[in-house]
CSV table of C-alpha atoms in Angstrom, one decimal:
chain,number,residue,atom,x,y,z
M,48,MET,CA,-15.9,-8.2,28.2
M,49,PHE,CA,-12.5,-8.2,30.1
M,50,ALA,CA,-12.8,-12.0,30.5
M,51,ASP,CA,-12.9,-12.2,26.7
M,52,TRP,CA,-9.8,-10.1,26.3
M,53,THR,CA,-7.8,-12.0,28.9
M,54,TYR,CA,-8.9,-15.3,27.3
M,55,ALA,CA,-7.9,-14.1,23.9
M,56,LEU,CA,-4.6,-12.8,25.2
M,57,GLN,CA,-3.7,-16.3,26.6
M,58,ASP,CA,-2.4,-17.0,23.1
M,59,TRP,CA,0.2,-14.3,23.3
M,60,PRO,CA,3.2,-16.4,22.5
M,61,THR,CA,1.5,-17.6,19.3
M,62,TYR,CA,0.7,-14.0,18.3
M,63,LEU,CA,4.3,-12.9,19.0
M,64,GLY,CA,5.7,-15.8,17.1
M,65,ALA,CA,3.5,-15.0,14.1
M,66,ALA,CA,4.5,-11.3,14.3
M,67,TRP,CA,8.1,-12.3,14.3
M,68,LEU,CA,7.5,-14.5,11.2
M,69,THR,CA,5.8,-11.5,9.5
M,70,LEU,CA,8.8,-9.3,10.3
M,71,LYS,CA,11.3,-11.9,9.0
M,72,LEU,CA,9.3,-12.5,5.8
M,73,SER,CA,8.9,-8.8,5.2
M,74,LEU,CA,12.6,-8.1,5.6
M,75,ALA,CA,13.5,-11.0,3.3
M,76,ALA,CA,11.1,-9.8,0.7
M,77,PHE,CA,12.4,-6.2,1.1
M,78,VAL,CA,16.0,-7.3,0.4
M,79,LEU,CA,14.8,-9.2,-2.7
M,80,ALA,CA,12.7,-6.1,-3.8
M,81,CYS,CA,15.7,-3.8,-3.4
M,82,ALA,CA,17.9,-6.0,-5.5
M,83,LEU,CA,15.3,-6.3,-8.2
M,84,GLY,CA,14.5,-2.6,-8.0
M,85,LEU,CA,18.1,-1.5,-8.4
M,86,LEU,CA,18.7,-3.9,-11.3
M,87,GLY,CA,15.4,-2.8,-12.9
M,88,ALA,CA,16.3,0.9,-12.5
M,89,LEU,CA,19.7,0.3,-14.2
M,90,ALA,CA,18.1,-1.7,-17.0
M,91,ARG,CA,15.4,0.9,-17.6
M,92,ARG,CA,18.2,3.5,-18.0
M,93,SER,CA,20.2,1.4,-20.3
M,94,ARG,CA,21.1,2.6,-23.8
M,95,HIS,CA,20.1,-0.7,-25.4
M,96,ALA,CA,16.4,-1.2,-26.1
M,97,LEU,CA,16.8,-5.0,-25.6
M,98,VAL,CA,17.7,-4.3,-22.0
M,99,ARG,CA,15.2,-1.6,-21.5
M,100,ALA,CA,12.2,-3.5,-22.8
M,101,PRO,CA,12.1,-6.5,-20.4
M,102,ALA,CA,12.4,-4.1,-17.4
M,103,ALA,CA,9.6,-2.0,-18.8
M,104,VAL,CA,7.4,-5.1,-19.3
M,105,TYR,CA,8.2,-6.3,-15.7
M,106,VAL,CA,7.2,-3.0,-14.2
M,107,GLU,CA,4.0,-2.7,-16.3
M,108,VAL,CA,2.8,-6.3,-15.7
M,109,ILE,CA,3.4,-6.3,-12.0
M,110,ARG,CA,2.0,-2.8,-11.3
M,111,ASN,CA,-1.2,-3.5,-13.2
M,112,THR,CA,-2.1,-6.8,-11.6
M,113,PRO,CA,-3.1,-7.5,-7.9
M,114,VAL,CA,-0.3,-8.8,-5.6
M,115,LEU,CA,-2.7,-11.5,-4.4
M,116,LEU,CA,-2.9,-12.9,-7.9
M,117,GLN,CA,0.9,-12.8,-8.1
M,118,MET,CA,1.0,-14.9,-4.9
M,119,PHE,CA,-1.4,-17.4,-6.3
M,120,VAL,CA,0.7,-17.7,-9.5
M,121,ALA,CA,3.8,-18.2,-7.4
M,122,TYR,CA,2.2,-20.8,-5.2
M,123,PHE,CA,-0.5,-22.6,-7.3
M,124,ALA,CA,0.6,-22.1,-11.0
M,125,LEU,CA,4.4,-22.4,-10.8
M,126,PRO,CA,4.4,-26.0,-9.7
M,127,SER,CA,2.7,-27.0,-13.0
M,128,ALA,CA,5.7,-25.2,-14.7
M,129,GLY,CA,8.0,-27.5,-12.7
M,130,LEU,CA,8.9,-25.0,-10.0
M,131,ARG,CA,7.6,-26.1,-6.6
M,132,LEU,CA,8.0,-23.5,-3.8
M,133,SER,CA,7.1,-23.8,-0.1
M,134,PRO,CA,4.4,-21.3,1.0
M,135,VAL,CA,7.0,-19.1,2.7
M,136,GLN,CA,9.3,-19.2,-0.4
M,137,ALA,CA,6.5,-18.4,-2.8
M,138,GLY,CA,5.3,-15.6,-0.5
M,139,ILE,CA,8.7,-14.0,-0.2
M,140,ALA,CA,9.2,-14.3,-4.0
M,141,ALA,CA,5.8,-12.9,-4.9
M,142,LEU,CA,6.1,-9.9,-2.4
M,143,GLY,CA,9.7,-9.2,-3.4
M,144,VAL,CA,8.9,-9.3,-7.2
M,145,ASN,CA,5.9,-7.1,-6.6
M,146,VAL,CA,7.5,-4.4,-4.6
M,147,GLY,CA,10.6,-4.7,-6.8
M,148,ALA,CA,8.6,-3.2,-9.7
M,149,TYR,CA,7.6,-0.2,-7.5
M,150,LEU,CA,11.2,0.2,-6.3
M,151,THR,CA,12.4,0.1,-9.9
M,152,GLU,CA,10.5,3.3,-10.6
M,153,ILE,CA,11.5,4.9,-7.3
M,154,PHE,CA,15.2,4.1,-7.8
M,155,ARG,CA,15.0,5.3,-11.4
M,156,ALA,CA,13.5,8.6,-10.3
M,157,GLY,CA,16.2,8.9,-7.6
M,158,ILE,CA,19.0,8.3,-10.1
M,159,GLN,CA,17.5,10.7,-12.6
M,160,ALA,CA,17.3,13.4,-10.0
M,161,VAL,CA,21.1,13.4,-9.4
M,162,PRO,CA,22.4,16.4,-11.3
M,163,GLY,CA,24.4,15.6,-14.5
M,164,GLY,CA,27.2,17.8,-13.3
M,165,GLN,CA,28.0,15.2,-10.6
M,166,ARG,CA,28.7,12.6,-13.3
M,167,GLU,CA,30.7,15.0,-15.4
M,168,ALA,CA,32.8,16.0,-12.4
M,169,SER,CA,33.5,12.4,-11.6
M,170,ARG,CA,34.6,11.6,-15.1
M,171,VAL,CA,36.9,14.6,-15.1
M,172,LEU,CA,38.4,13.2,-11.9
M,173,ALA,CA,39.1,10.0,-13.9
M,174,LEU,CA,36.6,7.8,-12.0
M,175,SER,CA,35.5,4.8,-14.1
M,176,PRO,CA,31.7,4.7,-14.9
M,177,PHE,CA,31.3,1.9,-12.4
M,178,ARG,CA,33.0,3.8,-9.6
M,179,THR,CA,31.1,7.0,-10.6
M,180,PHE,CA,27.9,5.1,-10.1
M,181,LEU,CA,28.9,3.4,-6.9
M,182,HIS,CA,30.5,6.3,-5.1
M,183,VAL,CA,28.9,9.4,-6.5
M,184,VAL,CA,25.5,8.7,-8.1
M,185,LEU,CA,24.1,5.9,-5.9
M,186,PRO,CA,24.6,7.5,-2.5
M,187,GLN,CA,22.9,10.7,-3.6
M,188,ALA,CA,20.1,8.7,-5.3
M,189,LEU,CA,19.5,6.6,-2.2
M,190,ARG,CA,19.4,9.8,-0.1
M,191,ASN,CA,16.8,11.2,-2.5
M,192,VAL,CA,14.5,8.2,-2.3
M,193,TYR,CA,15.1,6.9,1.2
M,194,PRO,CA,11.6,7.9,2.6
M,195,ALA,CA,9.8,6.4,-0.4
M,196,VAL,CA,11.8,3.2,-0.1
M,197,ILE,CA,10.9,2.9,3.6
M,198,ASN,CA,7.3,3.5,2.7
M,199,GLN,CA,7.5,0.5,0.4
M,200,LEU,CA,8.9,-1.6,3.4
M,201,VAL,CA,5.7,-0.6,5.3
M,202,GLN,CA,3.7,-1.7,2.3
M,203,ILE,CA,5.5,-5.1,2.3
M,204,ILE,CA,4.6,-5.6,6.0
M,205,LEU,CA,0.9,-4.8,5.3
M,206,GLY,CA,0.9,-6.8,2.1
M,207,SER,CA,2.4,-9.9,3.9
M,208,SER,CA,-1.0,-10.3,5.5
M,209,LEU,CA,-2.2,-11.7,2.2
M,210,LEU,CA,0.2,-14.6,2.5
M,211,SER,CA,-2.4,-16.1,4.8
M,212,ALA,CA,-4.3,-16.9,1.6
M,213,ILE,CA,-1.5,-19.3,0.6
M,214,SER,CA,-1.3,-20.8,4.0
M,215,VAL,CA,1.7,-19.0,5.4
M,216,PRO,CA,1.3,-19.0,9.2
M,217,GLU,CA,2.1,-15.2,9.6
M,218,LEU,CA,0.2,-12.8,11.8
M,219,THR,CA,-3.1,-12.6,9.9
M,220,GLY,CA,-3.2,-16.3,9.1
M,221,THR,CA,-2.5,-17.2,12.7
M,222,ALA,CA,-5.2,-14.7,13.8
M,223,MET,CA,-7.7,-16.5,11.5
M,224,VAL,CA,-6.8,-19.8,13.0
M,225,ILE,CA,-7.1,-18.6,16.6
M,226,ASN,CA,-10.4,-16.9,15.6
M,227,SER,CA,-11.9,-20.1,14.2
M,228,ARG,CA,-11.0,-21.8,17.5
M,229,ASN,CA,-12.2,-19.2,20.1
M,230,LEU,CA,-14.6,-17.1,17.9
M,231,LEU,CA,-13.5,-13.9,19.8
M,232,THR,CA,-13.3,-12.0,16.5
M,233,ILE,CA,-13.0,-8.5,17.8
M,234,GLN,CA,-10.3,-9.4,20.3
M,235,VAL,CA,-8.3,-11.6,18.0
M,236,PHE,CA,-8.2,-9.2,15.0
M,237,GLY,CA,-7.9,-6.3,17.4
M,238,ILE,CA,-4.7,-7.8,18.8
M,239,ALA,CA,-3.4,-8.5,15.3
M,240,ALA,CA,-4.2,-4.9,14.2
M,241,VAL,CA,-2.3,-3.6,17.3
M,242,LEU,CA,0.7,-5.8,16.5
M,243,TYR,CA,0.7,-4.5,12.9
M,244,LEU,CA,0.6,-0.9,14.2
M,245,VAL,CA,3.6,-1.7,16.5
M,246,LEU,CA,5.5,-3.4,13.7
M,247,THR,CA,5.1,-0.6,11.2
M,248,ASN,CA,5.8,2.1,13.8
M,249,VAL,CA,9.0,0.4,15.0
M,250,VAL,CA,10.2,-0.2,11.5
M,251,VAL,CA,9.7,3.4,10.5
M,252,LEU,CA,11.4,4.6,13.7
M,253,VAL,CA,14.4,2.4,13.2
M,254,ALA,CA,14.6,3.3,9.5
M,255,GLU,CA,14.5,7.0,10.5
M,256,LEU,CA,17.4,6.6,12.9
M,257,ILE,CA,19.4,4.6,10.3
M,258,GLY,CA,18.6,7.3,7.7
M,259,ARG,CA,19.8,10.1,10.0
M,260,ALA,CA,23.1,8.3,10.8
M,261,ALA,CA,23.9,7.0,7.3
M,262,PHE,CA,23.5,10.0,5.0
M,263,LYS,CA,25.6,13.1,4.8
M,264,PRO,CA,24.2,15.7,5.1
M,265,PRO,CA,21.8,13.9,7.5
M,266,LEU,CA,18.2,13.4,6.2
M,267,ARG,CA,15.6,15.8,7.5
M,268,PRO,CA,13.3,13.9,9.9
M,269,MET,CA,10.8,12.1,7.7
M,270,ARG,CA,7.2,13.4,7.7
M,271,PRO,CA,5.8,11.7,10.7
M,272,ARG,CA,3.8,9.1,8.8
M,273,GLN,CA,2.9,7.6,12.2
M,274,SER,CA,1.9,10.5,14.3
M,275,VAL,CA,1.1,8.5,17.4
M,276,LEU,CA,4.9,8.4,18.0
M,277,ALA,CA,5.4,11.9,16.8
M,278,GLY,CA,2.8,13.1,19.3
M,279,LEU,CA,4.4,11.2,22.2
M,280,ARG,CA,7.8,12.7,21.2
M,281,SER,CA,6.6,16.3,21.1
M,282,ALA,CA,4.7,15.7,24.4
M,283,ALA,CA,8.0,14.5,26.0
M,284,ARG,CA,9.9,17.5,24.6
M,285,ARG,CA,7.3,19.8,26.0
M,286,LEU,CA,7.6,18.2,29.4
M,287,VAL,CA,11.3,18.7,29.4
M,288,LEU,CA,10.9,22.3,28.5
M,289,ILE,CA,8.4,22.8,31.4
M,290,ARG,CA,10.8,21.2,33.8
M,291,LYS,CA,13.7,23.4,32.7
M,292,GLU,CA,11.5,26.5,33.2
M,293,ALA,CA,10.6,25.3,36.7
D,261,MET,CA,-2.4,-26.0,-24.1
D,262,ASP,CA,-6.1,-26.3,-24.6
D,263,TRP,CA,-7.4,-22.8,-25.1
D,264,SER,CA,-11.0,-24.0,-25.4
D,265,VAL,CA,-11.0,-24.2,-21.5
D,266,LEU,CA,-10.9,-20.5,-21.5
D,267,TRP,CA,-13.8,-20.0,-23.8
D,268,SER,CA,-16.0,-22.6,-22.1
D,269,ASN,CA,-15.6,-20.7,-18.9
D,270,ARG,CA,-16.4,-17.3,-20.4
D,271,ASP,CA,-19.6,-16.9,-18.2
D,272,LEU,CA,-17.6,-17.2,-15.0
D,273,TYR,CA,-14.9,-14.8,-16.2
D,274,ALA,CA,-17.5,-12.3,-17.2
D,275,SER,CA,-19.5,-12.5,-14.0
D,276,GLY,CA,-16.2,-12.2,-12.0
D,277,LEU,CA,-15.2,-9.2,-14.1
D,278,TRP,CA,-18.5,-7.6,-13.5
D,279,SER,CA,-18.4,-8.1,-9.7
D,280,THR,CA,-14.9,-6.6,-9.6
D,281,VAL,CA,-16.0,-3.6,-11.6
D,282,GLU,CA,-19.1,-3.2,-9.4
D,283,LEU,CA,-17.2,-3.3,-6.2
D,284,SER,CA,-14.5,-1.0,-7.6
D,285,ALA,CA,-16.9,1.6,-8.8
D,286,ALA,CA,-18.8,1.7,-5.5
D,287,ALA,CA,-15.7,1.8,-3.4
D,288,ILE,CA,-14.1,4.6,-5.6
D,289,ALA,CA,-17.2,6.8,-5.1
D,290,ALA,CA,-17.4,6.1,-1.4
D,291,CYS,CA,-13.7,6.5,-0.6
D,292,THR,CA,-13.5,9.8,-2.5
D,293,LEU,CA,-16.4,11.2,-0.5
D,294,LEU,CA,-14.9,9.9,2.8
D,295,GLY,CA,-11.5,11.2,1.9
D,296,LEU,CA,-12.8,14.6,1.1
D,297,VAL,CA,-14.7,14.9,4.3
D,298,ILE,CA,-11.7,13.7,6.4
D,299,ALA,CA,-9.4,16.0,4.6
D,300,ALA,CA,-11.7,19.0,5.2
D,301,ILE,CA,-11.9,18.0,8.9
D,302,ARG,CA,-8.1,17.6,9.2
D,303,THR,CA,-7.4,21.0,7.6
D,304,SER,CA,-10.2,22.8,9.5
D,305,ARG,CA,-8.3,22.4,12.8
D,306,ILE,CA,-11.6,21.8,14.7
D,307,PRO,CA,-10.2,20.7,18.1
D,308,VAL,CA,-11.5,17.2,18.8
D,309,LEU,CA,-12.6,16.2,15.4
D,310,ALA,CA,-9.2,16.9,13.8
D,311,GLN,CA,-7.5,14.6,16.3
D,312,LEU,CA,-10.0,11.9,15.8
D,313,ALA,CA,-9.5,12.1,12.0
D,314,ARG,CA,-5.8,11.8,12.6
D,315,CYS,CA,-6.3,8.7,14.7
D,316,TYR,CA,-8.5,7.2,12.0
D,317,LEU,CA,-5.7,7.7,9.5
D,318,GLU,CA,-3.1,6.2,11.8
D,319,VAL,CA,-5.1,3.0,12.4
D,320,PHE,CA,-6.3,2.4,8.9
D,321,ARG,CA,-3.0,3.2,7.2
D,322,GLY,CA,-1.0,1.2,9.7
D,323,THR,CA,-2.9,-2.1,9.5
D,324,PRO,CA,-3.5,-4.4,6.6
D,325,LEU,CA,-6.7,-4.1,4.5
D,326,LEU,CA,-7.2,-7.9,4.9
D,327,VAL,CA,-7.3,-7.6,8.8
D,328,GLN,CA,-9.8,-4.7,8.5
D,329,MET,CA,-12.0,-6.7,6.2
D,330,LEU,CA,-11.9,-9.8,8.4
D,331,PHE,CA,-12.6,-7.6,11.4
D,332,ILE,CA,-15.6,-6.0,9.8
D,333,TYR,CA,-17.0,-9.2,8.2
D,334,PHE,CA,-16.7,-11.5,11.2
D,335,GLY,CA,-16.8,-8.7,13.8
D,336,ALA,CA,-20.3,-7.6,12.7
D,337,ALA,CA,-21.7,-11.0,13.5
D,338,TYR,CA,-19.8,-11.1,16.8
D,339,LEU,CA,-21.2,-7.8,17.9
D,340,GLY,CA,-24.6,-8.9,16.8
D,341,ILE,CA,-25.0,-6.1,14.4
D,342,GLY,CA,-26.7,-8.6,12.1
D,343,ASN,CA,-25.4,-10.2,9.1
D,344,ILE,CA,-23.4,-7.9,6.9
D,345,SER,CA,-23.3,-9.1,3.3
D,346,VAL,CA,-19.9,-10.1,1.8
D,347,PHE,CA,-20.2,-7.2,-0.6
D,348,GLY,CA,-21.1,-4.8,2.2
D,349,ALA,CA,-18.1,-5.8,4.3
D,350,ALA,CA,-15.7,-5.6,1.3
D,351,LEU,CA,-17.1,-2.2,0.3
D,352,LEU,CA,-16.9,-0.8,3.9
D,353,ALA,CA,-13.3,-2.1,4.4
D,354,LEU,CA,-12.1,-0.8,1.0
D,355,THR,CA,-13.7,2.5,1.6
D,356,LEU,CA,-12.2,3.0,5.1
D,357,PHE,CA,-8.8,1.8,4.0
D,358,GLN,CA,-8.5,3.7,0.7
D,359,GLY,CA,-10.4,6.7,2.2
D,360,ALA,CA,-7.4,7.2,4.6
D,361,TYR,CA,-5.0,7.4,1.7
D,362,VAL,CA,-7.3,9.6,-0.4
D,363,ALA,CA,-7.8,12.0,2.6
D,364,GLU,CA,-4.0,12.5,2.7
D,365,ILE,CA,-3.9,13.2,-1.0
D,366,PHE,CA,-6.7,15.8,-0.7
D,367,ARG,CA,-5.0,17.3,2.4
D,368,SER,CA,-1.7,17.8,0.6
D,369,GLY,CA,-3.6,19.5,-2.2
D,370,ILE,CA,-5.6,21.8,0.1
D,371,GLU,CA,-2.5,22.8,2.1
D,372,ALA,CA,-0.7,23.8,-1.1
D,373,VAL,CA,-3.3,26.5,-1.8
D,374,PRO,CA,-2.0,29.8,-0.4
D,375,ARG,CA,-3.7,30.9,2.8
D,376,GLY,CA,-4.5,34.2,1.2
D,377,GLN,CA,-7.1,32.5,-1.0
D,378,TRP,CA,-9.1,31.6,2.1
D,379,GLU,CA,-8.9,35.1,3.5
D,380,ALA,CA,-9.8,36.7,0.2
D,381,ALA,CA,-12.9,34.5,-0.3
D,382,ARG,CA,-13.9,35.2,3.3
D,383,VAL,CA,-13.6,38.9,2.8
D,384,LEU,CA,-15.8,38.6,-0.3
D,385,GLY,CA,-18.5,37.2,2.0
D,386,LEU,CA,-18.3,33.5,0.9
D,387,SER,CA,-19.2,31.0,3.6
D,388,ARG,CA,-16.6,28.4,4.8
D,389,VAL,CA,-18.3,25.7,2.8
D,390,GLN,CA,-18.6,27.9,-0.3
D,391,THR,CA,-15.0,28.9,-0.1
D,392,PHE,CA,-13.9,25.2,0.2
D,393,GLY,CA,-16.1,24.0,-2.6
D,394,THR,CA,-15.7,26.8,-5.2
D,395,VAL,CA,-12.4,28.5,-4.4
D,396,ILE,CA,-10.0,26.0,-2.7
D,397,LEU,CA,-11.0,22.6,-4.2
D,398,PRO,CA,-10.8,23.6,-7.9
D,399,GLN,CA,-7.2,24.9,-7.4
D,400,THR,CA,-6.1,21.6,-6.0
D,401,ARG,CA,-6.8,19.7,-9.2
D,402,ALA,CA,-3.3,19.6,-10.7
D,403,ILE,CA,-1.8,18.4,-7.4
D,404,VAL,CA,-4.5,16.0,-6.4
D,405,LEU,CA,-5.6,14.2,-9.6
D,406,PRO,CA,-2.5,12.2,-10.5
D,407,PRO,CA,-2.0,10.5,-7.1
D,408,LEU,CA,-5.8,10.2,-6.8
D,409,VAL,CA,-6.1,8.2,-9.9
D,410,GLY,CA,-3.1,6.2,-8.8
D,411,GLN,CA,-5.0,5.4,-5.6
D,412,TYR,CA,-8.0,4.3,-7.6
D,413,LEU,CA,-5.7,1.9,-9.5
D,414,SER,CA,-4.5,0.3,-6.3
D,415,LEU,CA,-8.1,0.2,-5.1
D,416,VAL,CA,-9.1,-1.8,-8.2
D,417,LYS,CA,-6.3,-4.3,-7.5
D,418,ASP,CA,-7.2,-4.4,-3.8
D,419,THR,CA,-10.7,-5.6,-4.6
D,420,SER,CA,-9.0,-9.0,-5.1
D,421,ILE,CA,-8.6,-9.2,-1.4
D,422,ALA,CA,-12.3,-9.7,-1.0
D,423,VAL,CA,-11.7,-13.2,-2.2
D,424,VAL,CA,-10.7,-14.1,1.3
D,425,ILE,CA,-14.1,-13.4,2.7
D,426,GLY,CA,-15.7,-15.1,-0.3
D,427,TYR,CA,-16.8,-12.3,-2.5
D,428,ALA,CA,-17.3,-13.8,-6.0
D,429,GLU,CA,-15.0,-11.4,-7.9
D,430,LEU,CA,-12.5,-12.1,-10.6
D,431,LEU,CA,-9.9,-14.0,-8.6
D,432,ARG,CA,-12.6,-16.1,-6.8
D,433,GLU,CA,-14.0,-17.2,-10.1
D,434,GLY,CA,-10.5,-18.0,-11.2
D,435,GLN,CA,-10.0,-20.2,-8.2
D,436,ALA,CA,-13.3,-21.9,-8.9
D,437,ILE,CA,-12.3,-22.6,-12.5
D,438,VAL,CA,-9.0,-24.0,-11.3
D,439,ASP,CA,-10.7,-26.2,-8.8
D,440,ARG,CA,-12.9,-27.7,-11.4
D,441,ASP,CA,-10.8,-27.9,-14.6
D,442,GLY,CA,-7.2,-27.6,-13.4
D,443,HIS,CA,-4.7,-25.7,-15.6
D,444,PRO,CA,-3.9,-23.1,-12.9
D,445,GLY,CA,-1.3,-21.4,-15.2
D,446,MET,CA,-3.8,-20.6,-17.9
D,447,ALA,CA,-6.6,-19.6,-15.6
D,448,TYR,CA,-4.5,-17.2,-13.6
D,449,LEU,CA,-3.0,-15.9,-16.8
D,450,ALA,CA,-6.5,-15.1,-18.1
D,451,ILE,CA,-7.3,-13.4,-14.8
D,452,ALA,CA,-4.1,-11.4,-15.0
D,453,VAL,CA,-5.0,-10.2,-18.5
D,454,LEU,CA,-8.4,-9.1,-17.4
D,455,TYR,CA,-7.0,-7.1,-14.5
D,456,PHE,CA,-4.4,-5.7,-16.8
D,457,VAL,CA,-7.1,-4.5,-19.2
D,458,ILE,CA,-8.8,-2.6,-16.4
D,459,CYS,CA,-5.7,-1.3,-14.8
D,460,SER,CA,-3.3,-0.3,-17.5
D,461,PRO,CA,-5.5,2.5,-18.9
D,462,LEU,CA,-5.6,4.0,-15.4
D,463,SER,CA,-1.8,3.8,-15.3
D,464,VAL,CA,-1.5,5.5,-18.7
D,465,VAL,CA,-3.8,8.3,-17.4
D,466,VAL,CA,-1.7,8.7,-14.3
D,467,ARG,CA,1.5,8.9,-16.2
D,468,ARG,CA,0.1,11.4,-18.7
D,469,MET,CA,-1.3,13.6,-15.9
D,470,GLU,CA,2.1,13.5,-14.0
D,471,ARG,CA,4.0,14.6,-17.1
D,472,LYS,CA,1.5,17.4,-17.6
D,473,ALA,CA,1.8,18.5,-14.0
D,474,VAL,CA,5.6,18.6,-14.3
D,475,THR,CA,5.7,20.6,-17.5
D,476,ALA,CA,2.9,23.0,-16.5
């Protein structure tokens, strides 16, 4: 039993490298998704139906088809349309385009939730529409939707596991390769699962710290989605209290 | 473009579609049941069980569905539990993964029902289970239904992941068709249309229920 684990853990540099690729891929896809989401949200709020319609179609088509299919299209079908992407490029594109559709709706809701009086006040102060959006509406909208956006980042990290199906050597794909070599299924996928838990927890924690520093007034602590960390934190706090009393 | 390729493969598309629907329906039923039980345990504050339920949520929401599916499918053989069928492994993984999300949806609904409802029902002599089933649960409908159907929608799309362990659902049949006839663009477009036909009614239902919940 232990021998199996130590044997499986001999490949730790490979696991860590793969986890690092997962993180890099996910962050790249997240940046793409945020850009698409912001553009999509603006387009969906446009006065012109010709701008609104393509954004609506984008959101509907992407949200009603599986992300794995979108990855297959990006990697297997686009070459026959003359666009040849490497597995990593296709993966980042598919994940980014997929989550961009969800972020379109999230950003749209966030922008809509900013009270109209804010816009009117900015106009009275003679800010241009562009500056009103950039300095008044957008910061408040981002503050509204920050937890939902971070949740999408977690979804990207989990979704990036599917890129193993288009031969990207990320964490899951690497685990599959190692498993086919040593056949220690429980250990290999157990290690991968733990690394995913660490990745998602660390990303949420870092995002929470950024969120607390970046917004005014500071964001309330996010609902502890990952309560393992929350439990540790409250345990530590309790320890400090006990020490103070003693 | 040669559209006849689509028609000549209609049997494969139909059987893939049926497999997808079968897996989706079974997983929807199972994950709803599991989610309900987990949510009941979480909100009951039974000492050890509640913490175990929480750990389950952490693990299954913090790791990818694909890893869970591979773990179950290949792990069963490794542990010598015997050969689990591809359908069984896909169903179990989908149920455990989506059950975690469904449990949180039910929990948010249950916690929104005022505490006084529990107390009143208990005073009237209803048992815990009766209170939960006939007083609390019906009141959570407006809060629970929109996200619940939304979760079903993502479950239907997630059945495509079973392609990796070889379940012959829609996407797998699409791959088979591409391998034989080529034309990946057209085949995947056809698959996308089929998924869209299943999923977009669900999206419409979600949107309508959300609008109703807001105006109500």
